[in-house]
XYZ file of C-alpha atoms in Angstrom:
579
model
C 88.530 69.117 68.172
C 86.638 66.768 65.847
C 83.570 65.155 67.377
C 84.053 67.198 70.522
C 83.492 70.421 68.616
C 79.870 69.535 67.936
C 79.220 68.616 71.566
C 80.755 71.878 72.750
C 78.875 73.968 70.232
C 75.538 72.332 70.969
C 75.848 72.781 74.728
C 77.149 76.346 74.368
C 74.279 77.356 72.075
C 71.663 75.938 74.420
C 73.173 77.439 77.572
C 73.566 80.897 76.008
C 69.938 80.819 74.878
C 68.822 79.771 78.372
C 70.501 82.666 80.251
C 67.935 85.340 81.176
C 68.804 88.891 82.173
C 65.711 89.256 84.382
C 66.977 86.482 86.678
C 70.319 88.256 87.109
C 68.488 91.513 87.831
C 66.229 89.833 90.391
C 69.128 88.336 92.348
C 71.127 91.550 92.216
C 68.165 93.509 93.556
C 67.797 91.036 96.418
C 71.521 91.207 97.249
C 71.507 95.027 97.216
C 69.427 95.006 100.420
C 72.173 93.306 102.443
C 75.557 94.419 103.774
C 77.171 91.025 103.564
C 80.119 90.968 105.983
C 81.054 87.313 106.464
C 79.091 85.512 109.198
C 76.771 88.502 109.680
C 72.989 88.242 109.684
C 72.848 89.900 106.246
C 75.446 87.555 104.777
C 73.586 84.516 106.068
C 70.381 85.929 104.572
C 72.144 86.106 101.196
C 73.301 82.490 101.593
C 69.731 81.455 102.418
C 68.483 83.272 99.314
C 70.934 81.364 97.099
C 69.870 78.045 98.617
C 66.184 78.919 98.152
C 66.744 79.710 94.469
C 68.708 76.498 93.923
C 65.802 74.570 95.434
C 63.346 76.509 93.258
C 65.363 75.558 90.173
C 65.569 71.920 91.274
C 69.368 71.977 91.466
C 70.896 69.553 94.031
C 72.410 71.718 96.762
C 73.865 71.901 100.251
C 74.396 74.688 102.726
C 77.797 73.838 104.169
C 79.004 75.541 107.347
C 82.601 76.190 108.282
C 84.447 77.784 111.160
C 87.125 80.310 110.270
C 89.178 83.108 111.754
C 87.620 86.270 110.318
C 87.557 90.010 110.774
C 84.928 92.657 109.967
C 85.511 96.417 109.957
C 83.702 98.413 112.652
C 85.071 101.967 112.897
C 88.169 104.115 112.585
C 89.303 107.679 113.248
C 92.189 109.792 112.009
C 92.860 113.222 113.482
C 95.737 115.557 112.733
C 96.863 117.131 116.020
C 99.569 119.449 114.693
C 100.475 121.693 112.982
C 96.670 122.080 112.875
C 93.570 120.253 114.060
C 91.911 118.383 111.227
C 89.924 115.155 110.931
C 89.823 112.812 107.937
C 87.333 110.133 106.941
C 88.915 106.690 107.248
C 87.944 103.037 107.588
C 89.658 100.256 109.554
C 91.451 97.365 107.906
C 90.351 93.835 108.567
C 92.540 92.156 111.211
C 93.657 95.525 112.580
C 94.744 95.697 116.174
C 91.967 97.446 118.065
C 93.133 100.729 119.636
C 91.739 104.037 120.845
C 93.576 107.300 120.296
C 97.142 106.155 119.549
C 99.184 109.334 119.056
C 102.494 109.802 117.312
C 104.529 111.644 114.730
C 103.619 110.833 111.145
C 106.214 109.272 108.830
C 105.710 109.041 105.068
C 106.832 105.769 103.461
C 108.328 107.405 100.368
C 110.006 104.148 99.334
C 106.556 102.597 99.104
C 106.135 104.462 95.815
C 108.676 102.097 94.244
C 107.703 98.563 93.235
C 111.034 96.973 94.166
C 113.554 97.506 96.943
C 116.946 96.055 97.681
C 117.494 94.540 101.139
C 119.681 97.530 102.012
C 116.930 99.956 100.985
C 114.384 98.064 103.058
C 116.648 98.276 106.118
C 116.757 102.077 105.733
C 113.079 102.198 104.899
C 111.806 100.364 107.949
C 114.311 101.991 110.297
C 112.470 105.275 109.718
C 109.218 103.724 110.999
C 110.394 103.331 114.615
C 108.016 105.042 117.063
C 106.105 106.610 114.143
C 102.673 106.268 112.593
C 103.344 105.361 108.965
C 101.502 106.775 105.953
C 102.026 104.542 102.906
C 100.775 103.982 99.370
C 101.299 100.261 99.866
C 98.483 98.030 101.057
C 98.799 97.694 104.823
C 99.020 93.916 104.387
C 102.249 94.305 102.403
C 104.179 95.965 105.226
C 102.306 95.327 108.497
C 104.590 92.549 109.711
C 107.834 94.360 108.871
C 106.531 97.691 110.191
C 105.645 96.114 113.536
C 109.084 94.503 113.774
C 110.618 97.912 113.096
C 108.710 99.467 116.010
C 106.034 101.430 114.134
C 103.003 102.585 116.116
C 100.438 102.147 113.345
C 99.838 102.253 109.592
C 97.628 104.454 107.416
C 97.131 102.989 103.943
C 96.511 105.571 101.228
C 94.516 104.277 98.234
C 95.958 106.005 95.194
C 92.884 107.013 93.196
C 91.164 110.407 93.359
C 87.659 109.697 94.706
C 86.634 111.090 98.088
C 85.672 107.756 99.602
C 87.922 105.428 101.627
C 88.379 101.810 100.577
C 88.259 98.710 102.775
C 91.140 96.213 102.792
C 92.608 93.521 105.002
C 95.854 94.137 106.872
C 97.194 90.584 106.870
C 98.713 88.473 104.103
C 98.182 85.066 105.667
C 96.062 82.839 103.420
C 93.040 81.149 104.966
C 92.595 80.488 108.656
C 96.055 80.774 110.277
C 97.998 77.882 111.738
C 100.448 77.970 114.656
C 103.236 78.387 112.087
C 101.861 81.546 110.458
C 99.722 83.194 113.113
C 102.544 85.737 113.524
C 101.385 87.308 110.247
C 98.219 88.620 111.913
C 98.909 92.337 112.460
C 99.917 93.597 115.871
C 99.503 97.216 114.742
C 96.423 99.383 114.196
C 95.849 99.644 110.436
C 93.427 102.046 108.758
C 92.805 103.318 105.217
C 92.394 106.908 104.031
C 91.697 108.618 100.706
C 94.317 109.960 98.319
C 93.343 113.559 99.043
C 93.762 113.015 102.789
C 97.131 111.369 102.240
C 98.292 114.101 99.872
C 97.298 116.773 102.380
C 99.293 115.098 105.152
C 102.310 114.628 102.864
C 102.187 118.318 101.961
C 102.112 119.240 105.652
C 105.098 116.968 106.348
C 107.119 118.878 103.762
C 106.720 121.940 105.982
C 107.573 120.253 109.247
C 106.630 117.506 111.715
C 103.014 116.300 111.696
C 101.423 114.618 114.692
C 98.294 112.485 114.384
C 95.955 110.304 116.416
C 94.405 107.096 115.117
C 91.718 104.717 116.386
C 90.669 101.417 114.846
C 88.073 98.805 115.689
C 87.329 95.494 113.952
C 85.430 92.411 115.085
C 88.060 89.684 114.789
C 87.853 86.097 115.946
C 86.470 82.634 115.334
C 83.228 82.825 113.352
C 80.879 80.397 111.652
C 79.568 81.049 108.148
C 77.723 79.317 105.318
C 78.930 78.135 101.904
C 76.075 77.475 99.451
C 77.055 74.619 97.118
C 75.362 73.089 94.069
C 76.367 70.075 92.000
C 75.165 69.574 88.445
C 75.812 65.979 87.445
C 77.117 65.316 83.969
C 77.894 62.003 82.317
C 81.202 61.899 84.227
C 82.224 62.680 87.797
C 85.115 64.977 86.831
C 83.937 68.553 87.175
C 84.499 72.227 86.455
C 84.447 74.405 89.585
C 82.572 77.694 89.056
C 82.710 80.013 92.065
C 82.744 83.484 93.571
C 82.399 85.100 96.991
C 79.006 86.238 98.226
C 80.269 88.331 101.147
C 81.083 91.995 100.596
C 82.167 95.322 102.002
C 78.883 97.248 102.438
C 76.430 96.339 99.632
C 79.299 95.306 97.347
C 77.185 95.052 94.220
C 80.024 94.814 91.720
C 82.208 93.027 94.263
C 80.572 90.605 94.164
C 76.757 90.902 94.097
C 76.426 90.961 90.315
C 78.941 88.126 90.065
C 76.858 86.071 92.497
C 73.761 86.699 90.385
C 75.659 85.610 87.263
C 76.855 82.407 88.956
C 73.297 81.546 90.034
C 71.932 82.131 86.552
C 74.704 80.081 84.944
C 73.960 77.288 87.414
C 70.307 77.383 86.348
C 71.173 77.391 82.641
C 73.698 74.561 82.982
C 71.326 72.473 85.091
C 68.522 72.955 82.602
C 70.834 71.572 79.908
C 72.503 68.934 82.077
C 71.521 66.073 79.757
C 74.159 67.384 77.336
C 76.942 67.718 79.919
C 79.958 65.427 79.627
C 81.758 66.590 82.786
C 79.888 67.812 85.845
C 79.724 71.334 87.330
C 80.431 72.199 90.968
C 79.142 75.625 92.026
C 80.299 77.349 95.227
C 79.683 80.746 96.811
C 82.345 81.609 99.400
C 82.255 83.467 102.688
C 85.504 84.568 104.310
C 86.870 86.371 101.237
C 88.793 89.448 102.462
C 87.067 88.965 105.815
C 88.987 85.738 106.341
C 91.778 85.964 103.771
C 89.870 83.325 101.756
C 89.009 81.264 104.826
C 85.956 79.707 103.160
C 87.596 78.449 99.985
C 90.716 77.243 101.822
C 88.495 75.355 104.291
C 86.700 73.745 101.355
C 90.009 72.964 99.666
C 91.291 71.335 102.870
C 88.076 69.439 103.582
C 87.551 68.116 100.058
C 91.207 67.770 99.120
C 90.944 64.334 97.468
C 87.807 65.167 95.491
C 89.441 68.316 94.110
C 92.752 66.606 93.363
C 91.159 63.637 91.644
C 88.209 65.225 89.835
C 88.498 69.016 89.407
C 89.592 69.753 85.828
C 89.194 73.552 85.901
C 88.478 76.461 88.220
C 86.537 79.431 86.800
C 86.235 82.264 89.334
C 83.727 85.079 88.710
C 84.503 88.257 90.647
C 83.866 91.994 90.009
C 81.718 91.167 86.964
C 78.808 93.218 85.590
C 80.355 96.550 86.516
C 79.285 99.841 85.025
C 82.122 101.322 82.985
C 83.967 98.008 82.577
C 84.315 98.208 78.816
C 87.166 95.740 78.528
C 88.047 92.272 79.768
C 91.530 90.994 80.504
C 92.509 87.339 80.845
C 93.929 86.610 84.293
C 95.145 83.050 84.108
C 98.028 80.600 84.356
C 97.869 80.357 80.533
C 97.631 76.566 80.648
C 94.504 76.598 78.488
C 94.875 76.351 74.716
C 96.082 79.373 72.754
C 93.266 81.797 72.071
C 90.913 80.238 74.639
C 90.317 83.580 76.338
C 91.640 86.013 73.710
C 89.215 84.964 70.976
C 86.244 85.288 73.295
C 87.374 88.613 74.737
C 87.598 90.094 71.243
C 84.168 88.704 70.334
C 82.402 89.983 73.449
C 84.096 93.379 73.853
C 85.032 94.356 70.301
C 88.548 95.167 71.497
C 91.723 93.271 70.722
C 92.709 91.190 73.726
C 95.428 92.723 75.887
C 98.303 90.492 77.049
C 97.150 88.118 79.750
C 97.863 88.751 83.431
C 99.764 85.865 85.077
C 97.538 84.616 87.845
C 98.129 86.502 91.122
C 97.860 84.817 94.501
C 94.819 86.946 95.328
C 91.150 86.129 95.057
C 89.977 82.595 95.673
C 93.157 80.896 94.434
C 92.853 78.172 97.057
C 93.116 75.295 94.588
C 96.532 75.845 93.005
C 98.054 72.894 94.848
C 95.250 70.496 93.973
C 96.424 69.429 90.499
C 93.724 71.546 88.813
C 94.835 72.022 85.181
C 93.007 75.264 84.277
C 92.474 78.330 86.468
C 90.881 81.497 85.041
C 89.673 84.645 86.793
C 88.790 87.236 84.150
C 89.484 90.871 85.026
C 86.821 93.376 84.031
C 88.376 96.787 83.381
C 87.546 100.334 82.411
C 88.797 101.773 79.125
C 92.603 102.224 79.128
C 92.571 105.927 79.993
C 90.292 105.272 82.987
C 91.911 101.982 83.994
C 95.053 103.878 84.974
C 92.947 105.795 87.507
C 90.608 103.005 88.633
C 92.434 99.681 88.270
C 89.613 97.377 89.411
C 86.195 97.130 87.763
C 84.732 100.043 85.865
C 85.060 102.852 88.374
C 86.016 104.131 91.792
C 83.502 102.232 93.915
C 85.352 98.926 94.426
C 85.674 98.046 98.146
C 83.762 101.164 99.217
C 80.343 102.170 100.499
C 79.580 103.531 97.007
C 79.379 100.057 95.445
C 75.590 99.985 95.203
C 73.082 98.609 92.728
C 73.454 101.702 90.534
C 77.035 100.609 89.751
C 75.832 97.412 88.058
C 75.454 97.419 84.262
C 73.146 94.519 83.414
C 74.183 94.507 79.751
C 77.746 93.979 80.964
C 76.443 91.335 83.367
C 74.931 89.435 80.423
C 78.181 89.811 78.486
C 80.199 88.522 81.430
C 77.755 85.663 82.012
C 78.042 84.558 78.405
C 81.829 84.669 78.138
C 82.174 82.608 81.325
C 79.449 80.237 80.090
C 81.364 79.652 76.865
C 84.561 78.814 78.702
C 82.792 76.437 81.067
C 80.916 74.702 78.241
C 84.098 74.096 76.245
C 85.946 72.653 79.221
C 82.956 70.568 80.296
C 82.278 69.023 76.890
C 85.670 68.770 75.199
C 86.868 65.253 74.532
C 90.167 66.359 76.032
C 90.647 69.094 78.622
C 91.733 72.051 76.431
C 95.265 72.522 77.748
C 98.471 73.312 75.868
C 101.303 72.125 78.091
C 104.039 72.750 75.518
C 102.997 76.392 75.183
C 102.817 76.636 78.958
C 106.390 75.361 79.288
C 107.494 77.954 76.741
C 106.025 80.607 79.040
C 107.773 78.972 81.995
C 111.083 79.275 80.168
C 110.331 82.924 79.368
C 109.626 83.710 83.015
C 112.803 81.964 84.159
C 114.855 83.835 81.559
C 113.402 87.175 82.678
C 114.175 86.364 86.303
C 117.674 85.165 85.429
C 118.552 88.487 83.781
C 118.249 90.206 87.156
C 120.073 87.632 89.272
C 123.581 87.978 90.680
C 125.854 85.063 89.596
C 125.552 83.640 93.128
C 121.933 82.844 92.257
C 122.365 80.322 89.480
C 119.423 78.995 87.466
C 121.605 77.148 84.922
C 121.094 73.718 86.581
C 117.336 73.993 85.912
C 117.501 74.118 82.109
C 118.604 70.526 81.318
C 115.673 69.282 83.398
C 113.339 71.730 81.664
C 114.491 70.459 78.252
C 113.908 66.864 79.335
C 110.435 67.754 80.599
C 109.677 69.606 77.373
C 110.480 66.451 75.402
C 108.322 64.293 77.644
C 105.410 66.718 77.390
C 105.689 66.739 73.588
C 105.646 62.928 73.564
C 102.633 62.880 75.878
C 100.701 65.370 73.761
C 101.412 63.296 70.641
C 100.269 60.126 72.415
C 97.036 61.782 73.574
C 95.869 62.476 70.015
C 92.661 60.575 69.378
C 92.360 59.319 72.960
C 89.465 60.089 75.306
C 90.950 58.652 78.520
C 93.258 61.608 79.161
C 91.675 63.532 82.045
C 93.693 61.810 84.762
C 97.109 62.289 83.162
C 96.307 65.904 82.254
C 95.357 66.543 85.875
C 98.582 64.942 87.086
C 100.828 66.773 84.602
C 99.195 70.122 83.822
C 98.011 70.429 87.419
C 101.492 69.671 88.734
C 103.051 72.196 86.333
C 100.765 74.860 87.798
C 101.713 73.825 91.322
C 105.422 73.856 90.433
C 105.308 77.425 89.117
C 102.525 79.122 91.060
C 103.139 77.794 94.570
C 106.162 77.336 96.809
C 104.654 75.434 99.739
C 103.527 71.808 99.772
C 100.175 70.840 98.189
C 98.657 70.774 101.675
C 99.475 74.352 102.642
C 99.049 77.857 101.226
C 101.527 80.515 100.184
C 101.341 84.036 101.515
C 99.259 86.343 99.326
C 101.364 88.031 96.670
C 101.559 89.515 93.161
C 102.896 88.027 90.973
C 102.377 84.495 92.221
C 104.704 82.576 89.938
C 108.231 81.693 91.106
C 107.954 83.934 94.172
C 111.017 82.493 95.898
C 113.178 82.900 92.798
C 111.901 86.438 92.223
C 112.893 87.388 95.770
C 116.551 87.218 94.696
C 116.143 89.553 91.712
C 118.423 92.586 92.010
C 120.021 91.361 95.228
C 123.831 91.578 95.411
C 126.453 91.342 98.173
C 126.680 95.140 97.949
C 123.009 95.902 98.643
C 122.262 93.244 101.284
C 123.819 92.568 104.640
C 125.690 89.294 105.038
C 122.942 87.557 107.012
C 120.105 88.525 104.668
C 122.187 87.543 101.661
C 122.865 84.090 103.127
C 119.204 83.567 103.956
C 118.133 84.518 100.425
C 120.751 82.241 98.857
C 119.551 79.348 101.004
C 115.909 79.937 100.104
C 116.805 80.273 96.415
C 118.784 77.022 96.423
C 115.964 75.089 98.074
C 113.438 76.542 95.619
C 115.680 75.630 92.704
C 116.005 72.079 94.042
C 112.224 71.849 94.384
C 111.811 73.006 90.786
C 114.298 70.424 89.499
C 112.798 67.690 91.646
C 109.280 68.388 90.397
C 110.436 68.397 86.771
C 112.139 65.033 87.242
C 109.105 63.601 89.022
C 106.837 64.716 86.180
C 109.118 63.103 83.611
C 108.702 59.815 85.491
C 104.915 60.222 85.700
C 104.698 60.806 81.951
C 107.052 57.928 81.137
C 104.905 55.573 83.211
C 101.728 56.724 81.453
C 103.282 56.258 78.013
C 104.374 52.747 78.943
C 100.908 51.874 80.261
C 99.271 53.047 77.050
C 101.847 51.181 74.957
C 101.364 47.851 76.731
C 97.607 48.265 76.863
C 97.585 48.726 73.104
C 99.807 45.703 72.559
């Protein structure tokens, strides 16, 4: 990176030396006193604490307020009525329909154990839900809409890890505050969550005969007002790196996301203290409305500051579930637009383990900026050792999204590790002469994804028309990358091209809207056709899928052609400017 390398190294060294563990500990201890459900008194106290610390550190700040549609868990009950009387500990899902003592026969969603289903299988699957209370290993949000349409009475989500503590989740997969067009996604069923042992016991009873249960669920759902603490650290330029995380939580939520909030605050202090060395600026945000509003806070911010994000945000670094006890490993969760080795080299340095293959960015977490032409998006995943990760897939143990996620679950050595690896990434992006993207490598991954999808498509779903446009775009990207060598005025074109490539692959709505929440996020509409044939889908469903596929393919081709034109124009401008 030439001259840039020295600027990056100098800033990184100074920031790493500035980070202090005692500050992270202090903030974590303060946060551990509050149960930070969005818009609650405790959550607002946490927001006030962050603002007070920003003021203490002399960092320019604002306490923004937004109005969102949010839901907080209150109470839930699950009682087996026959063949025996037995009660189980459960919690309500966010956005549940509030009910008291809904009774019905229990139905086990055995197809929910499979990751994929044909349309024909789903017809049979949901037909069994009619007039039943459904026990499923899926998240309630994944089936609530279809289950209601099928006539189910309610849903019991069964979290599939062995601890005797229920986990909190939301029951809707709308993204951000709903609009008139997607308000139908808000559940019309009661949705609660139970433990694996409770679910296994009920499944065992169903093998012997019919099981009848009663469920109750209560959540506080409606229009609420909450705070978003914001800080801005001015560099030499107005383009900025967005560093963020959510400060609300289920119960104390100290690994999700109290320790992460403490890390963000300390990184803000360290970056501000060394701001004289910053090339690009740093925007710091702490969100409310995470699961409580299906990311209502970050989507509100993305809507409200759309132009500023589109024109100036060069990267989004999200810090969530960091500093967890038992989280021995780190996995890159990213679009993979950043240069090769950007995360892998650092993961190996900070953990001592070879980096595992990256996780293509899911449409979960605060991914509210994918349609804003942001070139780099990274949300590292902090994991237990492989043998434990299979049991506890999030963080270092069982406590994620449960009442057990207290201060004792934070490992402050891990918090320092996680602070430093995120600091390194931010410093490189902030001070590189050129935003560290590799668009050619990204397009190679795009081709790989399309090829994998194509292998499982019926001939009626034809991706062949895409490839000539992809080849043309590949050539234009290669020409652009060659032309950028030695230039320092490249931020704008990288935002327009790399950011648009992300939008093309990782979203399916317009840049002004939000996709439904889903994993994986890339090419969702194309993936929906995988494995579908005229033999396993009814005629109507098959037609609908073909229509959606065709429109998605046209969008993909159109965006590739548009990008070719954008690049051609930039190359011409540089050529004539030089002449």
